[in-house]
Amino acid sequence: MGTNDRLIRLVVGVVLIALVFVGPQTPWGWLGLIPLATALMSWCPAYTLLNIRTNSDEEA
């Protein structure tokens, strides 16, 4: 997973989780755990299934 991909996932995850505590306070914000976890692990199961690579430094 590329650096930009990880950064975007981190931001989206934190923003979604923040929705649980501020703003509309919707429980749907807990879905932010998914992009947050995939960013922290640097691995996305969907990318593996679809054979998508966002890290150009990694060899195939």
GROMACS .gro file of C-alpha atoms in nm:
model
   60
    1MET     CA    1   0.000   0.000   0.000
    2GLY     CA    2   0.144   0.336  -0.104
    3THR     CA    3   0.212   0.627   0.127
    4ASN     CA    4  -0.061   0.847  -0.021
    5ASP     CA    5  -0.313   0.563   0.004
    6ARG     CA    6  -0.224   0.509   0.373
    7LEU     CA    7  -0.250   0.881   0.449
    8ILE     CA    8  -0.592   0.911   0.285
    9ARG     CA    9  -0.718   0.604   0.473
   10LEU     CA   10  -0.590   0.743   0.804
   11VAL     CA   11  -0.762   1.078   0.751
   12VAL     CA   12  -1.090   0.922   0.634
   13GLY     CA   13  -1.088   0.677   0.925
   14VAL     CA   14  -1.027   0.945   1.187
   15VAL     CA   15  -1.293   1.174   1.037
   16LEU     CA   16  -1.552   0.895   1.032
   17ILE     CA   17  -1.475   0.794   1.390
   18ALA     CA   18  -1.502   1.160   1.496
   19LEU     CA   19  -1.861   1.157   1.365
   20VAL     CA   20  -1.948   0.922   1.651
   21PHE     CA   21  -1.850   1.182   1.911
   22VAL     CA   22  -1.913   1.519   1.740
   23GLY     CA   23  -2.134   1.647   1.461
   24PRO     CA   24  -2.431   1.422   1.382
   25GLN     CA   25  -2.315   1.162   1.640
   26THR     CA   26  -2.412   0.875   1.415
   27PRO     CA   27  -2.307   0.516   1.488
   28TRP     CA   28  -2.216   0.480   1.119
   29GLY     CA   29  -1.893   0.658   1.208
   30TRP     CA   30  -1.761   0.333   1.354
   31LEU     CA   31  -1.711   0.219   0.994
   32GLY     CA   32  -1.406   0.444   1.009
   33LEU     CA   33  -1.229   0.161   1.191
   34ILE     CA   34  -1.199  -0.025   0.860
   35PRO     CA   35  -0.989   0.230   0.667
   36LEU     CA   36  -0.798   0.312   0.987
   37ALA     CA   37  -0.707  -0.054   1.046
   38THR     CA   38  -0.606  -0.116   0.685
   39ALA     CA   39  -0.386   0.194   0.691
   40LEU     CA   40  -0.215   0.091   1.014
   41MET     CA   41  -0.155  -0.263   0.883
   42SER     CA   42  -0.047  -0.138   0.537
   43TRP     CA   43  -0.259  -0.413   0.388
   44CYS     CA   44  -0.602  -0.415   0.227
   45PRO     CA   45  -0.783  -0.745   0.170
   46ALA     CA   46  -0.979  -0.599  -0.122
   47TYR     CA   47  -0.655  -0.493  -0.293
   48THR     CA   48  -0.522  -0.847  -0.252
   49LEU     CA   49  -0.834  -1.003  -0.405
   50LEU     CA   50  -0.837  -0.756  -0.695
   51ASN     CA   51  -0.459  -0.763  -0.743
   52ILE     CA   52  -0.428  -0.385  -0.702
   53ARG     CA   53  -0.097  -0.226  -0.602
   54THR     CA   54  -0.061   0.137  -0.494
   55ASN     CA   55   0.302   0.108  -0.387
   56SER     CA   56   0.534   0.151  -0.684
   57ASP     CA   57   0.842   0.064  -0.473
   58GLU     CA   58   0.727  -0.289  -0.404
   59GLU     CA   59   0.826  -0.562  -0.648
   60ALA     CA   60   0.552  -0.780  -0.797
   0.00000   0.00000   0.00000
